[in-house]
Short mmCIF file of N, CA, C and O in Angstrom, two decimals:
data_model
loop_
_atom_site.label_atom_id
_atom_site.label_comp_id
_atom_site.label_asym_id
_atom_site.label_seq_id
_atom_site.Cartn_x
_atom_site.Cartn_y
_atom_site.Cartn_z
N UNK A 1 -21.58 -9.52 20.67
CA UNK A 1 -21.23 -10.39 19.44
C UNK A 1 -21.74 -11.95 19.41
O UNK A 1 -21.60 -11.73 20.73
N UNK A 2 -22.52 -12.14 17.91
CA UNK A 2 -22.51 -13.56 18.20
C UNK A 2 -21.40 -14.63 18.52
O UNK A 2 -20.81 -14.22 17.87
N UNK A 3 -21.85 -15.52 19.33
CA UNK A 3 -20.88 -16.07 20.11
C UNK A 3 -20.02 -17.36 18.98
O UNK A 3 -18.79 -17.43 18.65
N UNK A 4 -20.74 -17.70 17.38
CA UNK A 4 -20.37 -17.87 16.49
C UNK A 4 -19.58 -16.98 15.27
O UNK A 4 -18.89 -17.19 14.47
N UNK A 5 -19.52 -15.74 15.93
CA UNK A 5 -18.81 -15.30 14.73
C UNK A 5 -17.63 -14.38 15.66
O UNK A 5 -16.26 -13.90 15.22
N UNK A 6 -16.88 -14.56 17.33
CA UNK A 6 -16.83 -13.66 18.27
C UNK A 6 -15.37 -15.52 17.86
O UNK A 6 -15.11 -16.27 18.83
N UNK A 7 -14.31 -15.39 17.88
CA UNK A 7 -12.77 -16.77 17.78
C UNK A 7 -11.81 -16.18 17.51
O UNK A 7 -11.31 -14.71 17.42
N UNK A 8 -10.77 -16.97 18.13
CA UNK A 8 -9.61 -16.27 17.84
C UNK A 8 -9.09 -15.01 16.05
O UNK A 8 -8.65 -14.91 16.00
N UNK A 9 -8.93 -16.50 15.59
CA UNK A 9 -8.89 -15.70 14.00
C UNK A 9 -10.20 -14.53 13.75
O UNK A 9 -9.33 -13.88 12.71
N UNK A 10 -10.60 -14.57 14.41
CA UNK A 10 -11.21 -13.12 13.70
C UNK A 10 -11.31 -11.97 15.18
O UNK A 10 -10.66 -10.87 14.54
N UNK A 11 -11.22 -12.29 16.37
CA UNK A 11 -9.71 -11.82 16.85
C UNK A 11 -8.89 -11.12 15.80
O UNK A 11 -8.47 -9.89 16.46
N UNK A 12 -7.84 -12.06 15.52
CA UNK A 12 -6.97 -11.24 14.86
C UNK A 12 -7.06 -10.50 13.42
O UNK A 12 -6.25 -9.05 12.97
N UNK A 13 -8.12 -11.05 13.37
CA UNK A 13 -8.56 -10.24 12.04
C UNK A 13 -9.23 -8.72 12.33
O UNK A 13 -8.57 -7.60 12.03
N UNK A 14 -9.54 -8.75 13.17
CA UNK A 14 -10.06 -7.04 13.43
C UNK A 14 -9.12 -6.43 14.13
O UNK A 14 -9.16 -5.46 13.64
N UNK A 15 -7.65 -6.94 14.84
CA UNK A 15 -6.77 -6.65 15.58
C UNK A 15 -6.31 -5.77 14.35
O UNK A 15 -5.45 -4.96 14.53
N UNK A 16 -5.54 -6.75 13.10
CA UNK A 16 -5.39 -6.31 12.48
C UNK A 16 -6.09 -4.62 11.54
O UNK A 16 -5.01 -5.06 11.05
N UNK A 17 -7.15 -4.98 12.14
CA UNK A 17 -8.02 -3.77 10.83
C UNK A 17 -7.67 -3.15 11.19
O UNK A 17 -7.50 -1.71 10.63
N UNK A 18 -7.74 -2.97 12.63
CA UNK A 18 -7.37 -1.32 13.97
C UNK A 18 -5.33 -1.43 13.63
O UNK A 18 -6.24 0.37 13.94
N UNK A 19 -5.26 -2.24 13.16
CA UNK A 19 -3.43 -1.68 13.04
C UNK A 19 -3.52 -0.66 11.51
O UNK A 19 -2.73 0.00 11.96
N UNK A 20 -4.01 -0.98 10.34
CA UNK A 20 -4.51 0.57 9.43
C UNK A 20 -3.78 1.27 9.53
O UNK A 20 -5.23 1.74 10.07
N UNK A 21 -3.18 2.14 8.66
CA UNK A 21 -2.60 3.53 8.89
C UNK A 21 -3.52 4.41 8.17
O UNK A 21 -3.79 4.94 8.52
N UNK A 22 -3.84 4.21 7.41
CA UNK A 22 -4.06 4.80 6.16
C UNK A 22 -5.06 5.44 4.71
O UNK A 22 -4.98 2.83 5.37
N UNK A 23 -5.83 4.19 4.10
CA UNK A 23 -7.06 4.53 2.96
C UNK A 23 -6.03 4.14 1.83
O UNK A 23 -6.00 3.06 1.24
N UNK A 24 -4.72 4.20 1.97
CA UNK A 24 -3.24 2.96 1.15
C UNK A 24 -3.49 2.32 1.53
O UNK A 24 -2.96 0.84 0.76
N UNK A 25 -3.13 1.90 2.73
CA UNK A 25 -3.02 0.69 3.38
C UNK A 25 -4.08 -0.33 3.36
O UNK A 25 -3.98 -1.59 3.15
N UNK A 26 -5.24 0.24 3.97
CA UNK A 26 -6.52 -0.46 4.11
C UNK A 26 -6.58 -0.59 2.45
O UNK A 26 -7.11 -2.53 2.24
N UNK A 27 -6.30 0.01 1.64
CA UNK A 27 -6.94 -0.94 0.28
C UNK A 27 -6.00 -1.96 -0.57
O UNK A 27 -6.15 -2.29 -1.04
N UNK A 28 -4.50 -1.29 -0.01
CA UNK A 28 -3.64 -2.72 -0.11
C UNK A 28 -3.92 -3.92 1.00
O UNK A 28 -4.27 -5.31 0.00
N UNK A 29 -4.28 -4.25 2.05
CA UNK A 29 -5.03 -4.97 2.66
C UNK A 29 -6.13 -5.96 2.37
O UNK A 29 -5.98 -7.18 1.88
N UNK A 30 -6.50 -5.40 1.55
CA UNK A 30 -8.36 -5.68 1.67
C UNK A 30 -7.37 -6.24 -0.06
O UNK A 30 -9.19 -6.86 -0.03
N UNK A 31 -7.38 -5.65 -0.97
CA UNK A 31 -7.21 -6.26 -2.25
C UNK A 31 -6.41 -7.95 -2.33
O UNK A 31 -6.35 -8.37 -2.28
N UNK A 32 -5.25 -7.54 -0.76
CA UNK A 32 -4.80 -8.86 -0.54
C UNK A 32 -5.26 -9.59 -0.27
O UNK A 32 -5.51 -11.45 -0.72
N UNK A 33 -6.70 -9.42 1.04
CA UNK A 33 -7.79 -10.26 2.03
C UNK A 33 -8.90 -10.66 1.36
O UNK A 33 -9.28 -12.19 1.45
N UNK A 34 -9.70 -10.22 0.37
CA UNK A 34 -10.25 -10.51 0.27
C UNK A 34 -10.55 -10.54 -1.76
O UNK A 34 -9.73 -9.87 -1.86
N UNK A 35 -11.62 -11.19 -1.86
CA UNK A 35 -12.03 -11.22 -4.03
C UNK A 35 -12.79 -10.20 -3.37
O UNK A 35 -13.30 -9.07 -2.81
N UNK A 36 -12.09 -9.38 -5.57
CA UNK A 36 -13.25 -7.62 -5.55
C UNK A 36 -14.03 -8.05 -5.29
O UNK A 36 -14.76 -6.93 -5.17
N UNK A 37 -15.07 -8.96 -5.97
CA UNK A 37 -16.79 -9.45 -5.05
C UNK A 37 -17.34 -9.19 -4.14
O UNK A 37 -17.59 -8.06 -3.35
N UNK A 38 -16.48 -9.64 -3.23
CA UNK A 38 -16.46 -9.85 -1.60
C UNK A 38 -16.20 -8.06 -1.00
O UNK A 38 -17.09 -7.78 -0.64
N UNK A 39 -15.08 -6.72 -1.52
CA UNK A 39 -14.98 -5.98 -1.39
C UNK A 39 -16.04 -4.76 -1.79
O UNK A 39 -16.90 -4.09 -0.95
N UNK A 40 -16.48 -5.37 -3.35
CA UNK A 40 -17.80 -4.26 -3.85
C UNK A 40 -18.84 -4.61 -2.71
O UNK A 40 -20.20 -3.78 -2.66
N UNK A 41 -19.42 -6.15 -2.64
CA UNK A 41 -20.53 -6.22 -1.97
C UNK A 41 -20.32 -5.71 -0.15
O UNK A 41 -21.43 -4.64 -0.10
N UNK A 42 -19.53 -5.43 -0.07
CA UNK A 42 -19.37 -5.09 1.80
C UNK A 42 -19.78 -3.13 1.63
O UNK A 42 -20.13 -2.61 2.35
N UNK A 43 -18.99 -2.72 -0.19
CA UNK A 43 -19.31 -1.19 -0.68
C UNK A 43 -20.64 -1.17 -0.43
O UNK A 43 -21.29 -0.29 -0.08
N UNK A 44 -21.32 -2.46 -1.57
CA UNK A 44 -23.08 -2.26 -1.95
C UNK A 44 -23.34 -2.22 -0.60
O UNK A 44 -24.88 -1.64 0.40
N UNK A 45 -23.74 -2.45 0.92
CA UNK A 45 -23.65 -2.73 1.81
C UNK A 45 -23.78 -1.96 3.23
O UNK A 45 -25.17 -0.97 2.93
N UNK A 46 -23.14 -1.48 3.05
CA UNK A 46 -22.70 0.68 3.35
C UNK A 46 -23.51 1.05 2.91
O UNK A 46 -23.78 2.02 3.60
N UNK A 47 -23.42 1.58 1.74
CA UNK A 47 -24.17 2.32 0.44
C UNK A 47 -25.82 2.25 0.92
O UNK A 47 -26.12 3.10 0.65
N UNK A 48 -26.22 1.27 1.35
CA UNK A 48 -27.97 0.92 1.25
C UNK A 48 -28.36 0.99 3.06
O UNK A 48 -28.45 1.77 2.58
N UNK A 49 -26.98 0.90 3.71
CA UNK A 49 -27.27 1.67 5.00
C UNK A 49 -26.85 3.28 5.70
O UNK A 49 -28.18 3.49 5.69
N UNK A 50 -26.25 3.77 4.47
CA UNK A 50 -26.00 5.22 4.41
C UNK A 50 -27.98 5.35 3.25
O UNK A 50 -28.65 7.02 4.37
N UNK A 51 -28.04 5.20 2.83
CA UNK A 51 -29.64 5.27 2.14
C UNK A 51 -30.68 4.98 2.98
O UNK A 51 -31.87 6.60 3.30
N UNK A 52 -30.77 3.61 3.62
CA UNK A 52 -31.71 3.58 4.15
C UNK A 52 -31.82 4.26 5.83
O UNK A 52 -32.96 5.18 6.17
N UNK A 53 -31.17 4.72 6.01
CA UNK A 53 -30.62 5.91 7.22
C UNK A 53 -30.68 7.71 6.57
O UNK A 53 -32.18 8.15 7.01
N UNK A 54 -30.95 7.41 5.87
CA UNK A 54 -31.31 8.96 5.27
C UNK A 54 -33.16 8.48 4.54
O UNK A 54 -33.42 9.75 4.20
N UNK A 55 -34.03 7.37 4.95
CA UNK A 55 -34.64 7.94 4.70
C UNK A 55 -34.85 7.18 2.91
O UNK A 55 -36.49 6.96 3.22
N UNK A 56 -34.17 6.69 2.80
CA UNK A 56 -34.83 6.34 0.89
C UNK A 56 -35.64 5.01 0.18
O UNK A 56 -35.18 4.23 2.00
N UNK A 57 -36.72 5.29 0.04
CA UNK A 57 -37.22 3.30 -0.20
C UNK A 57 -36.30 2.29 -0.66
O UNK A 57 -35.32 2.80 -1.60
N UNK A 58 -37.07 1.23 -0.93
CA UNK A 58 -36.43 0.05 -1.84
C UNK A 58 -35.86 0.71 -2.55
O UNK A 58 -34.83 0.06 -3.45
N UNK A 59 -37.09 0.69 -3.62
CA UNK A 59 -36.99 0.89 -4.75
C UNK A 59 -35.96 1.69 -5.29
O UNK A 59 -35.24 1.64 -6.53
N UNK A 60 -35.91 3.03 -4.88
CA UNK A 60 -34.63 4.31 -4.62
C UNK A 60 -33.49 3.75 -4.60
O UNK A 60 -32.60 3.37 -5.43
N UNK A 61 -33.59 2.56 -4.18
CA UNK A 61 -32.27 1.37 -2.41
C UNK A 61 -32.01 0.72 -4.33
O UNK A 61 -31.06 0.52 -4.40
N UNK A 62 -32.58 -0.09 -4.24
CA UNK A 62 -32.54 -0.98 -5.52
C UNK A 62 -32.34 -0.17 -6.90
O UNK A 62 -30.73 -0.67 -8.01
N UNK A 63 -32.81 1.12 -7.46
CA UNK A 63 -32.16 1.20 -8.42
C UNK A 63 -30.68 1.73 -8.28
O UNK A 63 -29.61 2.00 -9.23
N UNK A 64 -30.18 2.98 -7.60
CA UNK A 64 -29.36 3.51 -6.76
C UNK A 64 -28.09 2.80 -6.63
O UNK A 64 -27.43 2.78 -6.86
N UNK A 65 -28.40 1.02 -6.39
CA UNK A 65 -27.22 0.06 -5.56
C UNK A 65 -27.05 -1.38 -7.04
O UNK A 65 -26.12 -1.87 -6.04
N UNK A 66 -28.20 -1.26 -6.58
CA UNK A 66 -28.05 -2.65 -7.95
C UNK A 66 -29.19 -3.88 -6.50
O UNK A 66 -28.06 -4.60 -7.03
N UNK A 67 -28.43 -4.04 -5.22
CA UNK A 67 -28.48 -4.16 -4.34
C UNK A 67 -30.25 -5.40 -4.50
O UNK A 67 -30.71 -4.23 -4.55
N UNK A 68 -30.63 -6.08 -4.24
CA UNK A 68 -30.93 -6.89 -4.16
C UNK A 68 -32.26 -6.35 -2.62
O UNK A 68 -32.15 -5.70 -1.48
N UNK A 69 -33.59 -7.16 -3.23
CA UNK A 69 -34.71 -6.88 -1.67
C UNK A 69 -34.41 -7.60 -0.69
O UNK A 69 -33.99 -6.49 0.45
N UNK A 70 -33.87 -8.06 -0.85
CA UNK A 70 -33.25 -9.11 -0.07
C UNK A 70 -32.03 -8.51 0.72
O UNK A 70 -31.86 -8.26 2.32
N UNK A 71 -30.86 -7.92 0.33
CA UNK A 71 -29.35 -7.73 0.54
C UNK A 71 -30.52 -6.55 1.72
O UNK A 71 -29.91 -5.80 3.06
N UNK A 72 -30.97 -5.70 0.96
CA UNK A 72 -31.67 -4.31 1.57
C UNK A 72 -32.55 -4.37 3.04
O UNK A 72 -31.84 -3.38 3.82
N UNK A 73 -33.11 -5.44 3.36
CA UNK A 73 -33.99 -5.88 3.74
C UNK A 73 -33.22 -6.86 4.97
O UNK A 73 -33.68 -6.07 6.85
N UNK A 74 -31.98 -7.31 5.20
CA UNK A 74 -31.17 -7.31 6.83
C UNK A 74 -30.06 -6.49 6.60
O UNK A 74 -30.31 -6.55 8.10
N UNK A 75 -29.09 -5.65 5.47
CA UNK A 75 -28.82 -4.52 6.38
C UNK A 75 -29.92 -4.11 6.83
O UNK A 75 -29.72 -2.35 8.84
N UNK A 76 -31.21 -3.82 6.83
CA UNK A 76 -32.31 -3.34 7.74
C UNK A 76 -32.41 -3.61 8.73
O UNK A 76 -32.10 -2.82 10.22
N UNK A 77 -32.58 -4.98 8.60
CA UNK A 77 -33.26 -5.23 10.22
C UNK A 77 -31.82 -4.94 11.08
O UNK A 77 -31.70 -5.07 12.09
N UNK A 78 -30.12 -4.79 9.93
CA UNK A 78 -28.45 -5.20 11.30
C UNK A 78 -29.03 -3.73 11.75
O UNK A 78 -28.68 -3.01 12.74
N UNK A 79 -29.61 -2.15 11.38
CA UNK A 79 -29.72 -0.83 11.60
C UNK A 79 -30.82 -0.99 12.52
O UNK A 79 -30.40 -0.41 13.57
N UNK A 80 -32.03 -2.06 12.96
CA UNK A 80 -32.63 -1.60 13.48
C UNK A 80 -32.11 -2.23 15.10
O UNK A 80 -32.53 -2.20 16.37
N UNK A 81 -31.79 -4.23 14.71
CA UNK A 81 -31.50 -4.69 15.94
C UNK A 81 -30.44 -5.36 15.97
O UNK A 81 -30.15 -6.36 16.56
N UNK A 82 -29.87 -4.81 15.01
CA UNK A 82 -27.96 -5.17 14.90
C UNK A 82 -27.37 -4.95 15.62
O UNK A 82 -27.36 -4.61 17.08
N UNK A 83 -26.45 -5.73 16.18
CA UNK A 83 -24.89 -4.55 16.94
C UNK A 83 -24.36 -3.15 16.37
O UNK A 83 -23.59 -2.99 17.83
N UNK A 84 -25.09 -2.26 16.51
CA UNK A 84 -24.74 -1.05 16.31
C UNK A 84 -23.72 -1.30 15.56
O UNK A 84 -23.05 0.62 15.46
N UNK A 85 -22.88 -1.99 14.30
CA UNK A 85 -21.72 -1.31 13.92
C UNK A 85 -22.26 -0.22 12.42
O UNK A 85 -21.28 -0.08 12.20
N UNK A 86 -23.60 -0.42 12.28
CA UNK A 86 -23.55 0.34 10.91
C UNK A 86 -24.34 1.61 10.87
O UNK A 86 -23.38 2.67 10.60
N UNK A 87 -24.93 1.40 12.37
CA UNK A 87 -25.42 3.10 12.92
C UNK A 87 -24.21 3.84 13.60
O UNK A 87 -24.28 5.23 13.56
N UNK A 88 -22.47 2.88 14.61
CA UNK A 88 -21.45 3.56 14.64
C UNK A 88 -21.15 4.41 14.13
O UNK A 88 -20.42 4.83 14.13
N UNK A 89 -20.53 3.47 12.66
CA UNK A 89 -20.31 4.37 10.98
C UNK A 89 -20.93 6.27 10.90
O UNK A 89 -20.76 6.92 10.43
N UNK A 90 -22.63 6.06 10.87
CA UNK A 90 -23.23 6.73 10.23
C UNK A 90 -23.18 7.50 10.37
O UNK A 90 -23.14 9.32 9.49
N UNK A 91 -22.55 8.61 11.45
CA UNK A 91 -22.34 10.28 11.63
C UNK A 91 -21.32 10.49 10.77
O UNK A 91 -21.38 11.04 10.21
N UNK A 92 -20.02 9.44 11.05
CA UNK A 92 -19.45 9.96 9.60
C UNK A 92 -19.47 10.22 8.15
O UNK A 92 -19.48 10.84 7.14
N UNK A 93 -20.38 8.72 7.85
CA UNK A 93 -21.16 8.99 6.53
C UNK A 93 -21.04 10.08 6.20
O UNK A 93 -21.83 11.34 5.50
N UNK A 94 -22.79 10.84 6.59
CA UNK A 94 -23.00 11.79 6.76
C UNK A 94 -22.25 13.09 6.67
O UNK A 94 -22.59 14.01 6.36
N UNK A 95 -20.79 13.66 7.51
CA UNK A 95 -20.22 14.62 7.72
C UNK A 95 -19.36 14.17 6.34
O UNK A 95 -19.32 15.33 5.36
N UNK A 96 -18.92 12.83 5.66
CA UNK A 96 -18.61 13.04 4.19
C UNK A 96 -19.64 13.15 2.93
O UNK A 96 -19.49 14.16 2.25
N UNK A 97 -20.75 13.19 3.03
CA UNK A 97 -21.99 13.65 2.61
C UNK A 97 -21.84 15.63 2.36
O UNK A 97 -21.67 16.17 1.25
N UNK A 98 -21.53 16.27 3.42
CA UNK A 98 -21.69 17.36 3.89
C UNK A 98 -20.39 18.01 3.12
O UNK A 98 -20.63 19.00 2.45
N UNK A 99 -19.39 17.07 2.70
CA UNK A 99 -17.91 17.33 1.91
C UNK A 99 -17.98 17.69 1.51
O UNK A 99 -17.59 18.38 0.66
N UNK A 100 -18.86 16.78 0.54
CA UNK A 100 -18.89 16.03 -0.85
C UNK A 100 -20.10 17.54 -1.94
O UNK A 100 -20.12 18.06 -2.52
N UNK A 101 -20.29 18.64 -0.65
CA UNK A 101 -21.48 19.19 -1.04
C UNK A 101 -20.68 20.42 -1.66
O UNK A 101 -19.46 20.66 -1.14
#
């Protein structure tokens, strides 16, 4: 983890997120701590990661999500060279896809 990212306040935030018990508590917490735009941006980046993991092309991802090519490139860079945060949740996202079918 980046030294600029890892500090007492970030530790406090992450420890708090880990204590959230269910989806409803997560929704309430994130609604209070983030703006709707921030939540939507995080959700969009996660969807971009899911689509990249499926092998979707940038043009299709732009069309499906409205994300800029810069955002898609950044997410792709994180998938390939990042801290494995996206990759660590991909299996769970794939399970969710199968549940929806």
